[in-house]
mmCIF file of C-alpha atoms in Angstrom:
data_model
loop_
_atom_site.group_PDB
_atom_site.id
_atom_site.type_symbol
_atom_site.label_atom_id
_atom_site.label_comp_id
_atom_site.label_asym_id
_atom_site.label_seq_id
_atom_site.Cartn_x
_atom_site.Cartn_y
_atom_site.Cartn_z
ATOM 1 C CA MET A 1 0.000 0.000 0.000
ATOM 2 C CA VAL A 2 1.279 3.481 -0.964
ATOM 3 C CA LYS A 3 2.137 5.770 1.936
ATOM 4 C CA ILE A 4 1.111 9.418 1.556
ATOM 5 C CA GLU A 5 4.163 11.275 2.799
ATOM 6 C CA HIS A 6 3.224 14.802 1.768
ATOM 7 C CA ALA A 7 -0.496 15.423 1.503
ATOM 8 C CA ILE A 8 -2.042 18.523 -0.016
ATOM 9 C CA GLN A 9 -4.242 18.895 3.069
ATOM 10 C CA ASP A 10 -1.097 19.397 5.179
ATOM 11 C CA ASP A 11 -0.589 22.627 3.226
ATOM 12 C CA TYR A 12 -4.078 24.135 3.313
ATOM 13 C CA ALA A 13 -3.959 27.474 5.122
ATOM 14 C CA ASP A 14 -5.207 27.171 8.712
ATOM 15 C CA ASP A 15 -8.482 28.950 7.891
ATOM 16 C CA TYR A 16 -9.275 26.230 5.335
ATOM 17 C CA ALA A 17 -8.152 23.194 7.329
ATOM 18 C CA TRP A 18 -11.345 22.487 9.288
ATOM 19 C CA CYS A 19 -13.231 20.142 6.968
ATOM 20 C CA TYR A 20 -14.729 17.135 8.751
ATOM 21 C CA GLY A 21 -13.571 14.970 5.861
ATOM 22 C CA CYS A 22 -10.036 16.224 5.285
ATOM 23 C CA GLY A 23 -9.190 19.069 7.642
ATOM 24 C CA ARG A 24 -6.113 18.464 9.768
ATOM 25 C CA LEU A 25 -7.516 20.860 12.416
ATOM 26 C CA ASN A 26 -10.923 19.127 12.751
ATOM 27 C CA GLU A 27 -10.446 17.129 15.948
ATOM 28 C CA THR A 28 -13.108 14.478 15.342
ATOM 29 C CA GLY A 29 -12.999 14.339 11.543
ATOM 30 C CA LEU A 30 -11.715 11.707 9.138
ATOM 31 C CA HIS A 31 -8.363 13.399 8.366
ATOM 32 C CA LEU A 32 -8.317 12.228 4.763
ATOM 33 C CA ARG A 33 -4.938 12.926 3.153
ATOM 34 C CA THR A 34 -4.323 13.075 -0.590
ATOM 35 C CA GLY A 35 -0.999 12.904 -2.382
ATOM 36 C CA TRP A 36 0.616 12.096 -5.708
ATOM 37 C CA ASP A 37 1.468 8.564 -6.811
ATOM 38 C CA ARG A 38 3.279 9.278 -10.067
ATOM 39 C CA ASP A 39 0.658 11.059 -12.220
ATOM 40 C CA GLN A 40 -2.349 9.863 -10.242
ATOM 41 C CA THR A 41 -3.679 11.039 -6.900
ATOM 42 C CA VAL A 42 -4.200 8.731 -3.939
ATOM 43 C CA THR A 43 -6.090 8.879 -0.650
ATOM 44 C CA ILE A 44 -6.022 5.986 1.798
ATOM 45 C CA TYR A 45 -8.483 5.592 4.638
ATOM 46 C CA GLU A 46 -9.199 2.861 7.142
ATOM 47 C CA PRO A 47 -12.875 3.158 8.163
ATOM 48 C CA ARG A 48 -13.871 3.092 11.819
ATOM 49 C CA GLU A 49 -15.999 0.286 13.278
ATOM 50 C CA GLU A 50 -19.020 2.628 13.339
ATOM 51 C CA HIS A 51 -18.826 3.366 9.597
ATOM 52 C CA LYS A 52 -20.943 0.342 8.690
ATOM 53 C CA ALA A 53 -24.008 0.064 6.424
ATOM 54 C CA ILE A 54 -24.968 -3.330 7.727
ATOM 55 C CA PRO A 55 -22.510 -5.440 9.741
ATOM 56 C CA GLY A 56 -19.526 -6.292 7.560
ATOM 57 C CA PHE A 57 -19.938 -3.497 5.017
ATOM 58 C CA ILE A 58 -19.177 0.219 4.777
ATOM 59 C CA TYR A 59 -22.003 2.772 4.460
ATOM 60 C CA GLY A 60 -22.367 4.737 1.257
ATOM 61 C CA GLY A 61 -21.939 8.159 2.850
ATOM 62 C CA LEU A 62 -18.390 7.335 3.918
ATOM 63 C CA ILE A 63 -17.495 6.335 0.350
ATOM 64 C CA ALA A 64 -19.099 9.569 -0.859
ATOM 65 C CA SER A 65 -17.072 11.596 1.664
ATOM 66 C CA LEU A 66 -13.885 9.851 0.563
ATOM 67 C CA VAL A 67 -14.674 10.568 -3.102
ATOM 68 C CA ASP A 68 -15.608 14.182 -2.301
ATOM 69 C CA CYS A 69 -12.487 15.145 -0.355
ATOM 70 C CA HIS A 70 -10.277 13.084 -2.654
ATOM 71 C CA GLY A 71 -11.740 15.090 -5.545
ATOM 72 C CA THR A 72 -11.086 18.519 -4.066
ATOM 73 C CA GLY A 73 -7.650 17.378 -2.837
ATOM 74 C CA SER A 74 -6.742 16.050 -6.297
ATOM 75 C CA ALA A 75 -7.771 19.316 -7.930
ATOM 76 C CA ALA A 76 -5.691 21.241 -5.385
ATOM 77 C CA LEU A 77 -2.661 19.000 -6.025
ATOM 78 C CA THR A 78 -3.015 19.602 -9.757
ATOM 79 C CA LEU A 79 -3.345 23.386 -9.590
ATOM 80 C CA HIS A 80 -0.536 23.583 -7.017
ATOM 81 C CA ARG A 81 1.753 21.650 -9.399
ATOM 82 C CA LYS A 82 0.653 23.845 -12.318
ATOM 83 C CA ASN A 83 1.713 26.827 -10.171
ATOM 84 C CA GLY A 84 5.137 25.223 -9.669
ATOM 85 C CA HIS A 85 4.624 23.783 -6.201
ATOM 86 C CA GLU A 86 4.493 20.404 -4.495
ATOM 87 C CA PRO A 87 3.102 19.481 -1.072
ATOM 88 C CA GLY A 88 5.701 20.015 1.608
ATOM 89 C CA ASP A 89 7.530 22.888 -0.106
ATOM 90 C CA GLY A 90 6.193 25.431 2.366
ATOM 91 C CA VAL A 91 3.717 27.234 0.117
ATOM 92 C CA ASP A 92 0.009 27.294 0.993
ATOM 93 C CA ALA A 93 -2.011 25.100 -1.363
ATOM 94 C CA PRO A 94 -5.089 26.323 -3.259
ATOM 95 C CA ARG A 95 -8.456 25.266 -1.820
ATOM 96 C CA PHE A 96 -11.293 23.877 -3.887
ATOM 97 C CA VAL A 97 -14.993 23.353 -3.299
ATOM 98 C CA THR A 98 -17.118 20.614 -4.818
ATOM 99 C CA ALA A 99 -19.425 21.690 -7.638
ATOM 100 C CA SER A 100 -20.758 18.175 -8.235
ATOM 101 C CA LEU A 101 -20.219 14.661 -6.943
ATOM 102 C CA HIS A 102 -21.197 11.367 -8.536
ATOM 103 C CA VAL A 103 -20.667 7.862 -7.148
ATOM 104 C CA ASP A 104 -21.571 4.530 -8.750
ATOM 105 C CA TYR A 105 -21.591 1.791 -6.121
ATOM 106 C CA LEU A 106 -20.445 -1.281 -8.039
ATOM 107 C CA LYS A 107 -20.492 -3.790 -5.201
ATOM 108 C CA PRO A 108 -20.658 -3.853 -1.388
ATOM 109 C CA THR A 109 -17.512 -2.410 0.212
ATOM 110 C CA PRO A 110 -16.243 -4.776 2.918
ATOM 111 C CA LYS A 111 -15.022 -3.426 6.238
ATOM 112 C CA ASP A 112 -11.708 -4.206 7.938
ATOM 113 C CA VAL A 113 -9.677 -3.469 4.811
ATOM 114 C CA PRO A 114 -8.151 -0.086 3.984
ATOM 115 C CA LEU A 115 -9.902 1.915 1.275
ATOM 116 C CA LYS A 116 -7.868 3.522 -1.480
ATOM 117 C CA ALA A 117 -9.197 6.232 -3.781
ATOM 118 C CA VAL A 118 -7.174 6.698 -6.975
ATOM 119 C CA GLY A 119 -7.823 9.783 -9.067
ATOM 120 C CA THR A 120 -7.116 10.977 -12.597
ATOM 121 C CA VAL A 121 -7.422 14.719 -13.046
ATOM 122 C CA GLU A 122 -8.473 16.626 -16.134
ATOM 123 C CA GLU A 123 -8.480 20.423 -16.390
ATOM 124 C CA ILE A 124 -11.790 21.618 -17.821
ATOM 125 C CA HIS A 125 -11.361 25.341 -17.140
ATOM 126 C CA PRO A 126 -8.496 27.387 -15.591
ATOM 127 C CA LYS A 127 -10.272 27.263 -12.224
ATOM 128 C CA LYS A 128 -12.190 23.987 -12.558
ATOM 129 C CA PHE A 129 -11.059 20.368 -12.640
ATOM 130 C CA LYS A 130 -12.815 17.060 -13.241
ATOM 131 C CA VAL A 131 -11.495 14.135 -11.240
ATOM 132 C CA SER A 132 -12.317 10.514 -12.124
ATOM 133 C CA ILE A 133 -11.943 8.269 -9.113
ATOM 134 C CA ASP A 134 -11.704 4.519 -8.511
ATOM 135 C CA VAL A 135 -12.315 3.319 -4.953
ATOM 136 C CA PHE A 136 -10.685 0.044 -3.962
ATOM 137 C CA ALA A 137 -11.256 -2.027 -0.828
ATOM 138 C CA GLY A 138 -7.969 -3.883 -0.687
ATOM 139 C CA ASP A 139 -7.548 -4.955 -4.320
ATOM 140 C CA THR A 140 -11.250 -4.921 -5.196
ATOM 141 C CA LEU A 141 -12.783 -2.030 -7.134
ATOM 142 C CA THR A 142 -16.063 -1.341 -5.302
ATOM 143 C CA ALA A 143 -17.051 2.169 -6.448
ATOM 144 C CA LYS A 144 -16.334 4.681 -9.192
ATOM 145 C CA GLY A 145 -16.720 8.406 -8.687
ATOM 146 C CA GLU A 146 -16.485 11.719 -10.448
ATOM 147 C CA VAL A 147 -16.009 15.120 -8.853
ATOM 148 C CA VAL A 148 -16.078 18.534 -10.487
ATOM 149 C CA ALA A 149 -14.103 20.838 -8.204
ATOM 150 C CA ALA A 150 -13.877 24.628 -8.486
ATOM 151 C CA VAL A 151 -11.403 27.035 -6.896
ATOM 152 C CA MET A 152 -13.052 28.258 -3.697
ATOM 153 C CA PRO A 153 -14.537 31.665 -4.505
ATOM 154 C CA ASN A 154 -13.688 34.536 -2.194
ATOM 155 C CA THR A 155 -17.412 35.015 -1.654
ATOM 156 C CA PHE A 156 -17.511 31.654 0.150
ATOM 157 C CA ILE A 157 -16.214 33.241 3.315
ATOM 158 C CA SER A 158 -16.913 36.921 2.869
ATOM 159 C CA MET B 1 -40.638 22.591 10.099
ATOM 160 C CA VAL B 2 -42.276 19.171 9.470
ATOM 161 C CA LYS B 3 -41.871 16.633 12.287
ATOM 162 C CA ILE B 4 -41.191 13.052 11.212
ATOM 163 C CA GLU B 5 -43.473 11.042 13.477
ATOM 164 C CA HIS B 6 -43.130 7.628 11.848
ATOM 165 C CA ALA B 7 -39.878 7.099 9.968
ATOM 166 C CA ILE B 8 -39.189 4.175 7.677
ATOM 167 C CA GLN B 9 -35.885 3.583 9.477
ATOM 168 C CA ASP B 10 -37.837 2.860 12.695
ATOM 169 C CA ASP B 11 -39.189 -0.220 10.882
ATOM 170 C CA TYR B 12 -36.029 -1.658 9.345
ATOM 171 C CA ALA B 13 -35.423 -5.132 10.763
ATOM 172 C CA ASP B 14 -32.753 -5.097 13.477
ATOM 173 C CA ASP B 15 -30.163 -6.738 11.200
ATOM 174 C CA TYR B 16 -30.482 -3.817 8.780
ATOM 175 C CA ALA B 17 -30.614 -0.983 11.312
ATOM 176 C CA TRP B 18 -26.879 -0.381 11.777
ATOM 177 C CA CYS B 19 -26.113 2.199 9.076
ATOM 178 C CA TYR B 20 -23.950 5.080 10.293
ATOM 179 C CA GLY B 21 -26.185 7.435 8.366
ATOM 180 C CA CYS B 22 -29.644 6.168 9.250
ATOM 181 C CA GLY B 23 -29.473 3.122 11.496
ATOM 182 C CA ARG B 24 -31.339 3.504 14.780
ATOM 183 C CA LEU B 25 -28.971 0.921 16.366
ATOM 184 C CA ASN B 26 -25.727 2.682 15.367
ATOM 185 C CA GLU B 27 -24.742 4.407 18.610
ATOM 186 C CA THR B 28 -22.544 7.136 17.150
ATOM 187 C CA GLY B 29 -24.279 7.586 13.782
ATOM 188 C CA LEU B 30 -26.414 10.388 12.383
ATOM 189 C CA HIS B 31 -29.801 8.711 12.989
ATOM 190 C CA LEU B 32 -31.352 10.184 9.848
ATOM 191 C CA ARG B 33 -35.117 9.529 9.774
ATOM 192 C CA THR B 34 -37.260 9.685 6.646
ATOM 193 C CA GLY B 35 -41.030 9.943 6.464
ATOM 194 C CA TRP B 36 -43.886 11.001 4.225
ATOM 195 C CA ASP B 37 -45.058 14.599 3.890
ATOM 196 C CA ARG B 38 -48.130 14.146 1.692
ATOM 197 C CA ASP B 39 -46.686 12.574 -1.509
ATOM 198 C CA GLN B 40 -43.110 13.668 -0.933
ATOM 199 C CA THR B 41 -40.482 12.245 1.401
ATOM 200 C CA VAL B 42 -38.716 14.307 4.033
ATOM 201 C CA THR B 43 -35.595 13.920 6.180
ATOM 202 C CA ILE B 44 -34.576 16.599 8.658
ATOM 203 C CA TYR B 45 -31.125 16.806 10.201
ATOM 204 C CA GLU B 46 -29.366 19.338 12.380
ATOM 205 C CA PRO B 47 -25.611 19.013 11.703
ATOM 206 C CA ARG B 48 -23.159 18.803 14.580
ATOM 207 C CA GLU B 49 -20.554 21.499 15.220
ATOM 208 C CA GLU B 50 -17.847 19.218 13.807
ATOM 209 C CA HIS B 51 -19.609 18.797 10.433
ATOM 210 C CA LYS B 52 -18.040 21.911 8.975
ATOM 211 C CA ALA B 53 -16.230 22.455 5.654
ATOM 212 C CA ILE B 54 -14.741 25.744 6.699
ATOM 213 C CA PRO B 55 -16.041 27.637 9.732
ATOM 214 C CA GLY B 56 -19.669 28.585 9.138
ATOM 215 C CA PHE B 57 -20.438 26.037 6.407
ATOM 216 C CA ILE B 58 -21.303 22.351 6.208
ATOM 217 C CA TYR B 59 -18.925 19.878 4.507
ATOM 218 C CA GLY B 60 -19.992 18.181 1.316
ATOM 219 C CA GLY B 61 -19.764 14.641 2.647
ATOM 220 C CA LEU B 62 -22.521 15.313 5.198
ATOM 221 C CA ILE B 63 -24.811 16.586 2.437
ATOM 222 C CA ALA B 64 -23.932 13.491 0.404
ATOM 223 C CA SER B 65 -24.731 11.217 3.373
ATOM 224 C CA LEU B 66 -28.057 12.989 3.873
ATOM 225 C CA VAL B 67 -28.919 12.591 0.181
ATOM 226 C CA ASP B 68 -27.796 8.950 0.200
ATOM 227 C CA CYS B 69 -29.809 7.764 3.209
ATOM 228 C CA HIS B 70 -32.749 9.965 2.259
ATOM 229 C CA GLY B 71 -32.698 8.245 -1.139
ATOM 230 C CA THR B 72 -32.730 4.682 0.181
ATOM 231 C CA GLY B 73 -35.279 5.639 2.835
ATOM 232 C CA SER B 74 -37.551 7.248 0.235
ATOM 233 C CA ALA B 75 -37.394 4.149 -1.961
ATOM 234 C CA ALA B 76 -38.219 1.973 1.059
ATOM 235 C CA LEU B 77 -41.192 4.201 1.969
ATOM 236 C CA THR B 78 -42.471 3.922 -1.603
ATOM 237 C CA LEU B 79 -42.161 0.148 -1.917
ATOM 238 C CA HIS B 80 -43.612 -0.311 1.581
ATOM 239 C CA ARG B 81 -46.663 1.767 0.585
ATOM 240 C CA LYS B 82 -46.938 -0.152 -2.703
ATOM 241 C CA ASN B 83 -47.039 -3.316 -0.570
ATOM 242 C CA GLY B 84 -49.886 -1.849 1.468
ATOM 243 C CA HIS B 85 -47.926 -0.689 4.505
ATOM 244 C CA GLU B 86 -47.032 2.545 6.278
ATOM 245 C CA PRO B 87 -44.295 3.209 8.845
ATOM 246 C CA GLY B 88 -45.547 2.397 12.325
ATOM 247 C CA ASP B 89 -47.950 -0.348 11.333
ATOM 248 C CA GLY B 90 -45.739 -3.073 12.775
ATOM 249 C CA VAL B 91 -44.487 -4.636 9.536
ATOM 250 C CA ASP B 92 -40.759 -4.700 8.738
ATOM 251 C CA ALA B 93 -39.904 -2.270 5.943
ATOM 252 C CA PRO B 94 -37.940 -3.274 2.820
ATOM 253 C CA ARG B 95 -34.286 -2.295 2.755
ATOM 254 C CA PHE B 96 -32.549 -0.673 -0.205
ATOM 255 C CA VAL B 97 -28.949 -0.122 -1.219
ATOM 256 C CA THR B 98 -27.609 2.775 -3.252
ATOM 257 C CA ALA B 99 -26.752 1.989 -6.855
ATOM 258 C CA SER B 100 -25.721 5.548 -7.679
ATOM 259 C CA LEU B 101 -25.599 8.935 -5.989
ATOM 260 C CA HIS B 102 -25.337 12.367 -7.562
ATOM 261 C CA VAL B 103 -25.140 15.737 -5.797
ATOM 262 C CA ASP B 104 -24.957 19.209 -7.341
ATOM 263 C CA TYR B 105 -23.782 21.734 -4.774
ATOM 264 C CA LEU B 106 -25.579 24.935 -5.743
ATOM 265 C CA LYS B 107 -24.270 27.186 -2.999
ATOM 266 C CA PRO B 108 -22.502 26.942 0.367
ATOM 267 C CA THR B 109 -24.692 25.313 3.032
ATOM 268 C CA PRO B 110 -24.636 27.426 6.204
ATOM 269 C CA LYS B 111 -24.337 25.791 9.608
ATOM 270 C CA ASP B 112 -26.619 26.360 12.616
ATOM 271 C CA VAL B 113 -29.804 25.830 10.592
ATOM 272 C CA PRO B 114 -31.611 22.499 10.220
ATOM 273 C CA LEU B 115 -31.205 20.776 6.871
ATOM 274 C CA LYS B 116 -34.248 19.362 5.120
ATOM 275 C CA ALA B 117 -34.084 16.862 2.258
ATOM 276 C CA VAL B 118 -37.276 16.630 0.213
ATOM 277 C CA GLY B 119 -37.636 13.733 -2.212
ATOM 278 C CA THR B 120 -39.793 12.832 -5.193
ATOM 279 C CA VAL B 121 -39.775 9.147 -6.042
ATOM 280 C CA GLU B 122 -40.175 7.520 -9.443
ATOM 281 C CA GLU B 123 -40.338 3.756 -9.972
ATOM 282 C CA ILE B 124 -37.981 2.763 -12.770
ATOM 283 C CA HIS B 125 -38.154 -1.017 -12.286
ATOM 284 C CA PRO B 126 -40.106 -3.235 -9.853
ATOM 285 C CA LYS B 127 -37.068 -3.358 -7.568
ATOM 286 C CA LYS B 128 -35.427 -0.034 -8.415
ATOM 287 C CA PHE B 129 -36.436 3.564 -7.700
ATOM 288 C CA LYS B 130 -35.027 6.937 -8.712
ATOM 289 C CA VAL B 131 -35.310 9.663 -6.100
ATOM 290 C CA SER B 132 -34.882 13.361 -6.941
ATOM 291 C CA ILE B 133 -33.889 15.340 -3.881
ATOM 292 C CA ASP B 134 -33.788 19.019 -2.921
ATOM 293 C CA VAL B 135 -31.697 19.937 0.112
ATOM 294 C CA PHE B 136 -32.690 23.082 1.980
ATOM 295 C CA ALA B 137 -30.786 24.886 4.729
ATOM 296 C CA GLY B 138 -33.664 26.650 6.404
ATOM 297 C CA ASP B 139 -35.583 28.018 3.410
ATOM 298 C CA THR B 140 -32.623 28.134 1.031
ATOM 299 C CA LEU B 141 -32.107 25.449 -1.598
ATOM 300 C CA THR B 142 -28.382 24.667 -1.400
ATOM 301 C CA ALA B 143 -28.036 21.295 -3.157
ATOM 302 C CA LYS B 144 -29.882 19.001 -5.536
ATOM 303 C CA GLY B 145 -29.378 15.257 -5.540
ATOM 304 C CA GLU B 146 -30.424 12.084 -7.316
ATOM 305 C CA VAL B 147 -30.232 8.558 -5.948
ATOM 306 C CA VAL B 148 -30.925 5.299 -7.738
ATOM 307 C CA ALA B 149 -31.786 2.770 -5.034
ATOM 308 C CA ALA B 150 -32.194 -0.981 -5.517
ATOM 309 C CA VAL B 151 -33.782 -3.547 -3.212
ATOM 310 C CA MET B 152 -30.962 -5.011 -1.134
ATOM 311 C CA PRO B 153 -30.023 -8.297 -2.800
ATOM 312 C CA ASN B 154 -29.836 -11.368 -0.576
ATOM 313 C CA THR B 155 -26.250 -11.807 -1.720
ATOM 314 C CA PHE B 156 -25.348 -8.597 0.130
ATOM 315 C CA ILE B 157 -25.188 -10.451 3.406
ATOM 316 C CA SER B 158 -24.808 -14.105 2.421
#
């Protein structure tokens, strides 16, 4: 299993690092972390016992959260690289919001195995990226997702 | 605000009542509850403080979880009614799984107001329903979703 050494979420400015899914400053959140694996993006997450749908399987909302934050993280990685930066180089990373999220649940996702989201990023506008995502439970592809992520507008917090 | 007196999730058989999103037996879960409001389905949820994206706004994964469980709950309500039953009449409700989930995030969803998902259900196959969902934060429409839900196959747990 790939280890994410430098994640884009490590470099979000403090004001933008509170997301329940991927914010490093959210005490009770999932702390999803997304990094490069060659030219693809990867997020790894080991669900908690409580994240079940029925005993033995993971609930759909957790997969959706993984796809969502993996999507915005992948877009941020891509724009950061386009701007000449990599996670860990000391420069704040751009922050994206989700415009749309789609998940096809291909088969039940078993618990007690780490989940891995693998993303391929396509620029569709200077400030908008489409991320195609495969979600694996161990070696088994259990869901496919697509996220359209847009640079967070200043109006979001003003 | 509508009060959900009898929710379909109250009538899921115990074995199927563990979902982190909507299972009444999941101790730490969200306990989403879905009922009829005339011919539409409604789920109301007040996010926790930790469910933020950035301070002041709700993270996308929570909206996705709400849409997801509201979708399967709405399909279950519809099939249950088709079978001649209503929540609270003492008959176990059918249980659905999510085949696909789509969410369009129209605007930031503010925190500190209850969220309301309102669904319209269309049968697309005897064992498959499509649910169109509007998510309101207070009176403001902030997201639109679509769920395709399928009757849980026996193979899911065998």
